[in-house]
Short mmCIF file of C-alpha atoms in Angstrom, two decimals:
data_model
loop_
_atom_site.label_atom_id
_atom_site.label_comp_id
_atom_site.label_asym_id
_atom_site.label_seq_id
_atom_site.Cartn_x
_atom_site.Cartn_y
_atom_site.Cartn_z
CA UNK A 1 0.00 0.00 0.00
CA UNK A 2 2.98 2.32 0.54
CA UNK A 3 3.71 2.82 -3.23
CA UNK A 4 0.12 4.00 -3.65
CA UNK A 5 0.58 6.78 -1.09
CA UNK A 6 3.94 7.72 -2.59
CA UNK A 7 2.35 8.11 -6.02
CA UNK A 8 -0.54 10.07 -4.51
CA UNK A 9 1.91 12.46 -2.83
CA UNK A 10 3.89 12.85 -6.07
CA UNK A 11 0.70 13.63 -7.98
CA UNK A 12 -0.32 16.24 -5.38
CA UNK A 13 3.09 17.93 -5.68
CA UNK A 14 2.87 18.03 -9.47
CA UNK A 15 -0.59 19.59 -9.31
CA UNK A 16 0.51 22.19 -6.76
CA UNK A 17 3.67 23.13 -8.64
CA UNK A 18 2.28 23.11 -12.17
CA UNK A 19 0.77 26.59 -11.84
CA UNK A 20 4.23 28.13 -11.37
CA UNK A 21 5.06 27.88 -15.06
CA UNK A 22 1.65 28.78 -16.42
CA UNK A 23 -0.69 31.71 -16.40
CA UNK A 24 -3.20 31.30 -13.58
CA UNK A 25 -6.78 32.44 -13.98
CA UNK A 26 -8.68 32.98 -10.77
CA UNK A 27 -12.29 33.92 -10.24
CA UNK A 28 -13.05 37.03 -8.24
CA UNK A 29 -16.25 37.82 -6.35
CA UNK A 30 -18.26 39.00 -9.38
CA UNK A 31 -17.66 35.83 -11.36
CA UNK A 32 -15.26 37.63 -13.71
CA UNK A 33 -11.72 36.43 -14.19
CA UNK A 34 -8.43 38.07 -13.38
CA UNK A 35 -5.14 37.03 -14.92
CA UNK A 36 -2.10 36.65 -12.72
CA UNK A 37 1.13 36.86 -14.69
CA UNK A 38 4.50 35.53 -13.46
CA UNK A 39 7.07 38.18 -12.49
CA UNK A 40 9.30 37.63 -15.53
CA UNK A 41 6.48 38.26 -18.03
CA UNK A 42 5.29 41.62 -19.34
CA UNK A 43 1.83 42.43 -20.65
CA UNK A 44 1.76 45.31 -23.11
CA UNK A 45 -1.15 47.76 -23.35
CA UNK A 46 -4.08 46.46 -25.36
CA UNK A 47 -4.26 47.38 -29.04
CA UNK A 48 -7.87 48.60 -29.30
CA UNK A 49 -10.27 47.37 -31.95
CA UNK A 50 -11.85 44.19 -33.24
CA UNK A 51 -9.53 41.26 -32.61
CA UNK A 52 -8.78 38.38 -34.95
CA UNK A 53 -6.89 35.71 -32.93
CA UNK A 54 -4.58 34.66 -35.79
CA UNK A 55 -3.72 38.25 -36.78
CA UNK A 56 -3.24 39.21 -33.12
CA UNK A 57 -0.73 36.38 -32.64
CA UNK A 58 1.10 37.25 -35.89
CA UNK A 59 1.25 40.98 -35.03
CA UNK A 60 2.62 40.32 -31.54
CA UNK A 61 5.22 37.83 -32.74
CA UNK A 62 6.21 40.08 -35.65
CA UNK A 63 6.59 43.17 -33.46
CA UNK A 64 8.13 41.64 -30.34
CA UNK A 65 9.54 38.24 -31.27
CA UNK A 66 8.62 34.58 -31.56
CA UNK A 67 8.49 34.19 -27.77
CA UNK A 68 5.51 36.56 -27.47
CA UNK A 69 1.86 35.55 -27.35
CA UNK A 70 -1.06 37.53 -28.74
CA UNK A 71 -4.48 36.98 -27.24
CA UNK A 72 -7.85 38.57 -27.84
CA UNK A 73 -9.34 40.36 -24.83
CA UNK A 74 -12.54 42.38 -24.55
CA UNK A 75 -10.85 45.65 -25.66
CA UNK A 76 -8.76 44.23 -28.53
CA UNK A 77 -5.42 42.44 -28.93
CA UNK A 78 -3.06 42.06 -25.98
CA UNK A 79 0.57 40.97 -26.31
CA UNK A 80 2.46 39.17 -23.57
CA UNK A 81 6.14 38.27 -23.64
CA UNK A 82 8.36 36.59 -21.10
CA UNK A 83 12.06 36.98 -20.50
CA UNK A 84 14.45 34.58 -18.84
CA UNK A 85 14.91 35.77 -15.26
CA UNK A 86 18.47 36.79 -14.39
CA UNK A 87 20.50 34.27 -12.43
CA UNK A 88 21.20 35.18 -8.85
CA UNK A 89 24.76 35.80 -7.77
CA UNK A 90 26.40 32.95 -5.97
CA UNK A 91 28.83 33.64 -3.16
#
């Protein structure tokens, strides 16, 4: 029975840690959603207008780089890009 509990613990750790590398969407009191972005990612101001998902993605990647993501939001197209965090100094 011990391997079962070990696997269960491993699964719980994976589930808890998996949100570190992804964008987390949480519900607030009004039922709307708020996006929490990791510290090494930047969200640029929304480009207003009607949004086409494919064009939004192409525009963001063309203007910022292949590591950026374009996503349609209620106001228009929003670009997000992430950078590799700097390594800490070791003593």
